[in-house]
Amino acid sequence: MKPLFLSLLLLLGVPALAQTLVEVTTVAATISSLDASVRFPSGSFRAGRGSEAIVARIPDASRFNLEVYAAKGLAARLQAGFVQQILTSFAASGYFVGNQQETQVAGEVRTRYDLTDGAGRAAILFVVRKGDELVFVFGKAK
């Protein structure tokens, strides 16, 4: 009886292991749909439910067309290296960091990178890290 009860508890507890920041869709994201020259590191997935809550953390979100992605698996655990890969990809695509701001709110580390492309147009990379989770938002000015 105990093994059956423990198995039942384990099965009921599995949904609790879902990501808390966003749910990840099964589509791997290797290229940004806003700018095809930007390539994301392996382990990047399009974010599903919860994306609106991440976008709401950006005060001037309405200025940008935004895409939300999440890192999954090993990529999420290697957060600093993963973010560096993203920034390197942006630099290779002609986006350079003009300003960087980091804040901590309710156990989350939020980092905003204000970017500009070669033509001087504004873009944003917003990274939210919490525990082993990493979500990032890319957007170009409207």
Coordinates of N, CA, C and O in Angstrom, one line a residue:
M1 N 0.8 -1.2 0.0 CA 0.0 0.0 0.0 C 0.9 1.3 0.0 O 0.6 2.2 -0.7
K2 N 2.0 1.2 0.8 CA 2.8 2.4 0.9 C 3.4 2.7 -0.5 O 3.5 3.9 -0.9
P3 N 3.9 1.7 -1.3 CA 4.5 2.0 -2.6 C 3.5 2.7 -3.5 O 3.8 3.6 -4.3
L4 N 2.3 2.2 -3.5 CA 1.2 2.8 -4.3 C 0.9 4.2 -3.9 O 0.8 5.1 -4.8
F5 N 0.9 4.5 -2.6 CA 0.6 5.8 -2.1 C 1.8 6.7 -2.5 O 1.6 7.9 -2.9
L6 N 3.0 6.3 -2.3 CA 4.2 7.1 -2.7 C 4.2 7.4 -4.2 O 4.5 8.5 -4.6
S7 N 3.8 6.4 -5.0 CA 3.8 6.6 -6.5 C 2.8 7.6 -6.8 O 3.0 8.4 -7.7
L8 N 1.6 7.6 -6.2 CA 0.6 8.5 -6.4 C 1.0 9.9 -6.1 O 0.8 10.9 -6.8
L9 N 1.7 10.1 -4.9 CA 2.2 11.4 -4.5 C 3.2 11.9 -5.5 O 3.2 13.1 -5.9
L10 N 4.1 11.0 -6.0 CA 5.1 11.4 -7.0 C 4.4 11.9 -8.3 O 4.8 12.9 -8.8
L11 N 3.4 11.2 -8.7 CA 2.8 11.6 -10.0 C 2.0 12.9 -9.8 O 2.0 13.7 -10.7
L12 N 1.5 13.1 -8.6 CA 0.7 14.4 -8.4 C 1.7 15.5 -8.2 O 1.4 16.7 -8.4
G13 N 2.9 15.3 -7.7 CA 3.9 16.3 -7.5 C 4.7 16.7 -8.7 O 5.3 17.8 -8.7
V14 N 4.6 16.0 -9.8 CA 5.4 16.3 -11.0 C 5.0 17.7 -11.6 O 5.8 18.4 -12.0
P15 N 3.7 18.0 -11.7 CA 3.3 19.3 -12.3 C 3.9 20.5 -11.4 O 4.2 21.5 -12.0
A16 N 4.2 20.3 -10.2 CA 4.8 21.3 -9.4 C 6.2 21.7 -9.8 O 6.8 22.7 -9.4
L17 N 6.8 20.8 -10.6 CA 8.2 21.0 -11.0 C 8.2 22.0 -12.2 O 9.3 22.3 -12.7
A18 N 7.1 22.4 -12.8 CA 7.1 23.2 -13.9 C 7.7 24.6 -13.6 O 7.8 25.0 -12.5
Q19 N 8.2 25.2 -14.6 CA 8.9 26.5 -14.4 C 7.9 27.5 -13.8 O 6.8 27.6 -14.2
T20 N 8.5 28.4 -12.9 CA 7.6 29.3 -12.3 C 7.6 30.7 -13.1 O 6.6 31.4 -13.0
L21 N 8.7 31.0 -13.8 CA 8.7 32.3 -14.5 C 7.8 32.2 -15.8 O 7.0 33.1 -16.0
V22 N 8.0 31.2 -16.6 CA 7.2 31.1 -17.8 C 7.1 29.6 -18.1 O 7.9 28.8 -17.7
E23 N 6.1 29.2 -18.9 CA 6.1 27.9 -19.5 C 6.8 27.9 -20.8 O 6.6 28.9 -21.6
V24 N 7.5 26.9 -21.1 CA 8.3 26.9 -22.3 C 7.6 26.0 -23.4 O 7.1 25.0 -23.1
T25 N 7.5 26.6 -24.6 CA 6.9 25.8 -25.7 C 8.0 24.8 -26.2 O 9.1 24.9 -25.8
T26 N 7.6 23.9 -27.0 CA 8.5 22.9 -27.4 C 9.3 23.3 -28.7 O 10.1 22.5 -29.2
V27 N 9.1 24.5 -29.1 CA 9.8 25.0 -30.3 C 11.1 25.6 -29.9 O 11.2 26.6 -29.2
A28 N 12.2 25.0 -30.3 CA 13.5 25.6 -30.1 C 13.7 26.9 -30.8 O 13.3 26.9 -32.0
A29 N 14.2 27.9 -30.2 CA 14.4 29.2 -30.9 C 15.9 29.3 -31.2 O 16.7 29.4 -30.3
T30 N 16.2 29.3 -32.4 CA 17.6 29.6 -32.8 C 17.8 30.9 -33.5 O 18.9 31.5 -33.5
I31 N 16.7 31.4 -34.0 CA 16.8 32.7 -34.7 C 15.6 33.6 -34.2 O 14.5 33.2 -34.1
S32 N 15.9 34.9 -34.0 CA 14.9 35.8 -33.6 C 14.0 36.1 -34.8 O 14.5 36.3 -35.9
S33 N 12.7 36.2 -34.6 CA 11.8 36.5 -35.7 C 11.8 38.1 -35.9 O 11.4 38.5 -37.0
L34 N 12.3 38.9 -35.0 CA 12.4 40.3 -35.2 C 13.6 40.7 -36.0 O 13.6 41.6 -36.8
D35 N 14.7 39.9 -35.9 CA 15.9 40.1 -36.7 C 16.6 38.8 -36.9 O 17.2 38.2 -36.0
A36 N 16.5 38.3 -38.1 CA 17.0 37.0 -38.5 C 18.5 36.9 -38.3 O 19.0 35.8 -38.3
S37 N 19.2 38.0 -38.2 CA 20.7 37.9 -38.0 C 21.1 37.5 -36.6 O 22.2 37.1 -36.3
V38 N 20.1 37.7 -35.7 CA 20.4 37.4 -34.3 C 20.2 35.9 -34.0 O 19.1 35.4 -34.2
R39 N 21.2 35.2 -33.6 CA 21.1 33.7 -33.3 C 21.2 33.5 -31.8 O 22.1 34.1 -31.2
F40 N 20.3 32.8 -31.3 CA 20.3 32.5 -29.9 C 21.0 31.2 -29.6 O 21.0 30.3 -30.4
P41 N 21.6 31.1 -28.4 CA 22.4 29.8 -28.1 C 21.4 28.6 -28.0 O 20.2 28.8 -27.7
S42 N 22.0 27.4 -28.2 CA 21.2 26.2 -28.0 C 20.7 26.2 -26.6 O 21.4 26.6 -25.6
G43 N 19.5 25.7 -26.4 CA 18.9 25.7 -25.0 C 17.9 26.8 -24.9 O 17.2 27.0 -23.9
S44 N 17.7 27.7 -26.0 CA 16.7 28.8 -26.0 C 15.4 28.2 -26.6 O 15.4 27.5 -27.6
F45 N 14.3 28.5 -25.9 CA 13.0 28.1 -26.4 C 12.1 29.3 -26.3 O 12.2 30.1 -25.4
R46 N 11.1 29.3 -27.2 CA 10.1 30.4 -27.1 C 9.3 30.2 -25.8 O 8.9 29.1 -25.4
A47 N 9.0 31.3 -25.1 CA 8.3 31.2 -23.9 C 6.8 31.2 -24.2 O 6.3 31.9 -25.2
G48 N 6.0 30.5 -23.5 CA 4.6 30.4 -23.7 C 3.9 31.2 -22.6 O 4.1 32.4 -22.5
R49 N 3.0 30.5 -21.8 CA 2.3 31.2 -20.8 C 3.2 31.8 -19.8 O 4.2 31.2 -19.4
G50 N 2.9 33.0 -19.3 CA 3.7 33.7 -18.4 C 4.5 34.8 -19.0 O 5.1 35.6 -18.4
S51 N 4.5 34.8 -20.4 CA 5.3 35.8 -21.1 C 4.8 37.2 -20.8 O 5.6 38.2 -20.6
E52 N 3.5 37.4 -20.6 CA 2.9 38.7 -20.3 C 3.5 39.2 -19.0 O 3.7 40.4 -18.9
A53 N 3.6 38.4 -18.0 CA 4.1 38.8 -16.7 C 5.6 39.2 -16.8 O 6.0 40.1 -16.1
I54 N 6.3 38.6 -17.7 CA 7.7 39.0 -17.8 C 7.8 40.4 -18.5 O 8.5 41.3 -18.1
V55 N 7.0 40.6 -19.6 CA 6.9 41.8 -20.3 C 6.5 43.0 -19.4 O 7.0 44.1 -19.5
A56 N 5.6 42.7 -18.5 CA 5.1 43.7 -17.5 C 6.2 44.2 -16.6 O 6.0 45.3 -16.0
R57 N 7.3 43.5 -16.5 CA 8.4 44.0 -15.7 C 9.2 45.0 -16.3 O 10.1 45.7 -15.7
I58 N 9.0 45.3 -17.6 CA 9.7 46.3 -18.4 C 8.9 47.6 -18.4 O 7.8 47.6 -19.0
P59 N 9.3 48.7 -17.8 CA 8.5 49.9 -17.6 C 8.1 50.5 -19.0 O 6.9 50.9 -19.1
D60 N 9.0 50.5 -20.0 CA 8.6 51.1 -21.3 C 8.4 50.0 -22.4 O 8.8 50.3 -23.5
A61 N 7.8 48.9 -22.0 CA 7.6 47.8 -22.9 C 6.9 48.2 -24.2 O 7.1 47.7 -25.3
S62 N 6.0 49.2 -24.0 CA 5.1 49.6 -25.2 C 6.0 50.2 -26.3 O 5.5 50.3 -27.4
R63 N 7.2 50.6 -26.0 CA 8.1 51.3 -27.0 C 8.6 50.2 -28.0 O 9.2 50.6 -29.0
F64 N 8.6 48.9 -27.6 CA 9.3 47.9 -28.4 C 8.3 46.8 -28.9 O 7.3 46.5 -28.3
N65 N 8.7 46.2 -30.0 CA 8.1 44.9 -30.4 C 9.0 43.8 -29.7 O 10.2 43.8 -29.9
L66 N 8.3 43.0 -28.9 CA 9.0 42.1 -28.0 C 8.8 40.7 -28.3 O 7.7 40.3 -28.7
E67 N 9.9 39.9 -28.1 CA 9.8 38.4 -28.1 C 10.4 37.9 -26.8 O 11.3 38.4 -26.3
V68 N 9.7 36.9 -26.2 CA 10.1 36.3 -24.9 C 10.7 34.9 -25.2 O 10.0 34.1 -25.8
Y69 N 11.8 34.6 -24.6 CA 12.5 33.3 -24.7 C 12.9 32.8 -23.3 O 13.1 33.6 -22.4
A70 N 13.1 31.5 -23.2 CA 13.5 31.0 -21.9 C 14.7 30.0 -22.2 O 14.7 29.4 -23.3
A71 N 15.6 29.9 -21.3 CA 16.6 28.9 -21.3 C 16.2 27.7 -20.6 O 15.5 27.8 -19.5
K72 N 16.5 26.6 -21.1 CA 16.1 25.3 -20.4 C 17.2 24.4 -20.3 O 18.2 24.4 -21.1
G73 N 17.2 23.5 -19.3 CA 18.2 22.5 -19.1 C 19.5 23.1 -18.6 O 19.6 24.0 -17.8
L74 N 20.6 22.5 -19.2 CA 21.9 22.9 -18.8 C 22.2 24.4 -19.0 O 22.9 25.1 -18.3
A75 N 21.6 24.9 -20.1 CA 21.8 26.3 -20.5 C 21.3 27.2 -19.4 O 21.9 28.3 -19.1
A76 N 20.2 26.9 -18.7 CA 19.7 27.7 -17.7 C 20.5 27.7 -16.4 O 20.6 28.7 -15.7
R77 N 21.3 26.6 -16.2 CA 22.1 26.5 -15.0 C 23.4 27.3 -15.2 O 24.1 27.6 -14.3
L78 N 23.8 27.5 -16.5 CA 25.1 28.2 -16.8 C 24.7 29.6 -17.2 O 25.0 30.1 -18.2
Q79 N 24.0 30.3 -16.3 CA 23.4 31.6 -16.6 C 24.4 32.7 -17.1 O 24.1 33.3 -18.1
A80 N 25.5 32.9 -16.4 CA 26.4 34.0 -16.8 C 26.9 33.7 -18.2 O 27.0 34.6 -19.1
G81 N 27.3 32.5 -18.5 CA 27.8 32.1 -19.8 C 26.8 32.2 -20.9 O 27.1 32.6 -22.0
F82 N 25.6 31.8 -20.5 CA 24.5 31.9 -21.5 C 24.2 33.3 -21.9 O 24.0 33.6 -23.1
V83 N 24.1 34.2 -20.9 CA 23.9 35.6 -21.2 C 25.0 36.2 -22.0 O 24.8 36.9 -23.0
Q84 N 26.2 35.8 -21.7 CA 27.4 36.2 -22.5 C 27.3 35.8 -24.0 O 27.6 36.5 -24.9
Q85 N 26.8 34.5 -24.2 CA 26.6 34.0 -25.6 C 25.5 34.9 -26.3 O 25.7 35.2 -27.5
I86 N 24.5 35.3 -25.6 CA 23.4 36.1 -26.2 C 24.0 37.4 -26.6 O 23.8 37.9 -27.7
L87 N 24.7 38.1 -25.7 CA 25.3 39.4 -26.0 C 26.3 39.3 -27.1 O 26.4 40.2 -27.9
T88 N 27.1 38.2 -27.2 CA 28.0 38.0 -28.3 C 27.3 37.9 -29.6 O 27.7 38.5 -30.6
S89 N 26.2 37.2 -29.6 CA 25.4 37.1 -30.8 C 24.8 38.4 -31.2 O 24.8 38.7 -32.4
F90 N 24.4 39.2 -30.3 CA 23.9 40.6 -30.6 C 25.0 41.4 -31.2 O 24.8 42.1 -32.2
A91 N 26.2 41.4 -30.6 CA 27.3 42.1 -31.1 C 27.7 41.7 -32.5 O 28.0 42.5 -33.4
A92 N 27.7 40.4 -32.8 CA 28.0 39.9 -34.1 C 26.9 40.3 -35.1 O 27.2 40.4 -36.3
S93 N 25.7 40.6 -34.7 CA 24.6 41.1 -35.5 C 24.5 42.6 -35.6 O 23.6 43.1 -36.2
G94 N 25.5 43.3 -35.0 CA 25.5 44.7 -35.1 C 24.8 45.5 -34.0 O 24.6 46.7 -34.1
Y95 N 24.4 44.8 -32.9 CA 23.8 45.5 -31.7 C 24.8 45.6 -30.6 O 25.4 44.6 -30.2
F96 N 25.0 46.8 -30.1 CA 26.0 47.1 -29.1 C 25.3 47.6 -27.8 O 24.3 48.4 -27.9
V97 N 25.8 47.2 -26.7 CA 25.3 47.7 -25.4 C 25.7 49.1 -25.1 O 26.8 49.5 -25.1
G98 N 24.7 49.9 -24.9 CA 24.9 51.3 -24.6 C 24.8 51.6 -23.1 O 25.5 52.4 -22.5
N99 N 23.9 50.8 -22.4 CA 23.7 51.0 -21.0 C 23.2 49.6 -20.4 O 22.6 48.8 -21.1
Q100 N 23.6 49.4 -19.2 CA 23.2 48.1 -18.5 C 22.8 48.5 -17.1 O 23.5 49.2 -16.4
Q101 N 21.6 48.0 -16.6 CA 21.1 48.2 -15.3 C 20.7 46.9 -14.7 O 20.0 46.1 -15.4
E102 N 21.1 46.6 -13.5 CA 20.7 45.4 -12.8 C 20.0 45.7 -11.5 O 20.4 46.6 -10.7
T103 N 18.8 45.0 -11.3 CA 18.1 45.2 -10.0 C 17.7 43.9 -9.5 O 17.6 42.9 -10.2
Q104 N 17.5 43.8 -8.2 CA 17.0 42.6 -7.5 C 15.6 42.9 -6.9 O 15.5 43.8 -6.1
V105 N 14.6 42.1 -7.3 CA 13.3 42.2 -6.8 C 12.7 40.8 -6.5 O 12.6 40.0 -7.4
A106 N 12.3 40.7 -5.3 CA 11.6 39.4 -4.9 C 12.3 38.2 -5.3 O 11.7 37.2 -5.8
G107 N 13.6 38.1 -5.1 CA 14.4 36.9 -5.4 C 14.8 36.8 -6.9 O 15.5 35.9 -7.3
E108 N 14.4 37.8 -7.7 CA 14.7 37.8 -9.1 C 15.9 38.8 -9.4 O 15.9 39.8 -8.7
V109 N 16.8 38.4 -10.3 CA 17.8 39.4 -10.7 C 17.3 39.8 -12.1 O 17.2 39.0 -13.0
R110 N 17.1 41.1 -12.3 CA 16.6 41.6 -13.6 C 17.7 42.5 -14.1 O 18.1 43.5 -13.5
T111 N 18.1 42.2 -15.3 CA 19.2 43.0 -16.0 C 18.6 43.5 -17.3 O 18.1 42.7 -18.1
R112 N 18.8 44.8 -17.5 CA 18.3 45.4 -18.7 C 19.5 45.9 -19.5 O 20.4 46.6 -18.9
Y113 N 19.6 45.5 -20.8 CA 20.7 46.0 -21.6 C 20.0 46.9 -22.7 O 19.2 46.4 -23.5
D114 N 20.4 48.1 -22.7 CA 19.9 49.0 -23.8 C 20.9 48.9 -25.0 O 22.0 49.2 -24.8
L115 N 20.4 48.5 -26.1 CA 21.2 48.2 -27.3 C 20.9 49.3 -28.4 O 19.8 49.8 -28.4
T116 N 21.8 49.4 -29.3 CA 21.6 50.2 -30.5 C 22.2 49.4 -31.6 O 23.2 48.7 -31.5
D117 N 21.6 49.5 -32.8 CA 22.1 48.8 -34.0 C 23.0 49.8 -34.7 O 23.2 51.0 -34.3
G118 N 23.6 49.4 -35.8 CA 24.5 50.2 -36.6 C 23.8 51.5 -37.1 O 24.5 52.5 -37.4
A119 N 22.5 51.5 -37.3 CA 21.8 52.7 -37.8 C 21.4 53.6 -36.6 O 20.7 54.6 -36.8
G120 N 21.7 53.2 -35.4 CA 21.3 54.0 -34.2 C 19.9 53.7 -33.7 O 19.5 54.5 -32.8
R121 N 19.3 52.7 -34.2 CA 17.9 52.4 -33.7 C 18.0 51.6 -32.4 O 18.9 50.8 -32.2
A122 N 17.1 51.9 -31.5 CA 17.1 51.4 -30.1 C 16.6 49.9 -30.1 O 15.7 49.6 -30.9
A123 N 17.1 49.1 -29.3 CA 16.7 47.8 -29.0 C 16.9 47.5 -27.5 O 17.6 48.3 -26.8
I124 N 16.3 46.4 -27.0 CA 16.5 46.1 -25.6 C 16.7 44.6 -25.5 O 16.1 43.8 -26.2
L125 N 17.5 44.2 -24.5 CA 17.6 42.8 -24.0 C 17.3 42.9 -22.5 O 18.0 43.6 -21.8
F126 N 16.3 42.2 -22.1 CA 15.9 42.2 -20.7 C 16.0 40.7 -20.2 O 15.4 39.8 -20.7
V127 N 16.8 40.5 -19.2 CA 17.1 39.1 -18.7 C 16.6 39.0 -17.2 O 16.9 39.9 -16.4
V128 N 15.8 38.0 -17.0 CA 15.3 37.7 -15.6 C 15.8 36.4 -15.2 O 15.6 35.4 -15.9
R129 N 16.5 36.4 -14.0 CA 17.0 35.1 -13.5 C 16.5 34.9 -12.1 O 16.4 35.8 -11.3
K130 N 16.1 33.7 -11.9 CA 15.5 33.3 -10.6 C 15.9 31.8 -10.3 O 15.4 31.0 -11.1
G131 N 16.7 31.6 -9.4 CA 17.1 30.2 -9.1 C 17.8 29.6 -10.4 O 18.7 30.2 -10.9
D132 N 17.3 28.5 -10.8 CA 17.9 27.9 -12.1 C 17.2 28.3 -13.3 O 17.4 27.8 -14.4
E133 N 16.3 29.3 -13.2 CA 15.5 29.7 -14.4 C 16.1 31.0 -15.0 O 16.6 31.9 -14.3
L134 N 16.0 31.1 -16.3 CA 16.5 32.3 -17.0 C 15.5 32.5 -18.1 O 15.2 31.7 -18.9
V135 N 15.0 33.8 -18.2 CA 14.1 34.2 -19.2 C 14.7 35.5 -19.8 O 15.2 36.3 -19.1
F136 N 14.6 35.6 -21.1 CA 15.1 36.8 -21.7 C 14.1 37.3 -22.8 O 13.4 36.6 -23.4
V137 N 14.1 38.7 -22.9 CA 13.2 39.4 -23.8 C 14.0 40.2 -24.7 O 14.9 40.9 -24.3
F138 N 13.8 40.1 -26.0 CA 14.5 40.9 -27.0 C 13.4 41.8 -27.7 O 12.3 41.3 -28.0
G139 N 13.7 43.0 -27.9 CA 12.8 43.9 -28.6 C 13.5 45.0 -29.4 O 14.5 45.5 -29.0
K140 N 12.9 45.3 -30.5 CA 13.4 46.5 -31.3 C 12.3 47.6 -31.2 O 11.1 47.3 -31.1
A141 N 12.8 48.8 -31.2 CA 11.9 50.0 -31.1 C 10.9 50.0 -32.2 O 11.2 49.6 -33.4
K142 N 9.7 50.3 -31.9 CA 8.6 50.4 -32.9 C 8.8 51.5 -33.9 O 9.4 52.5 -33.6

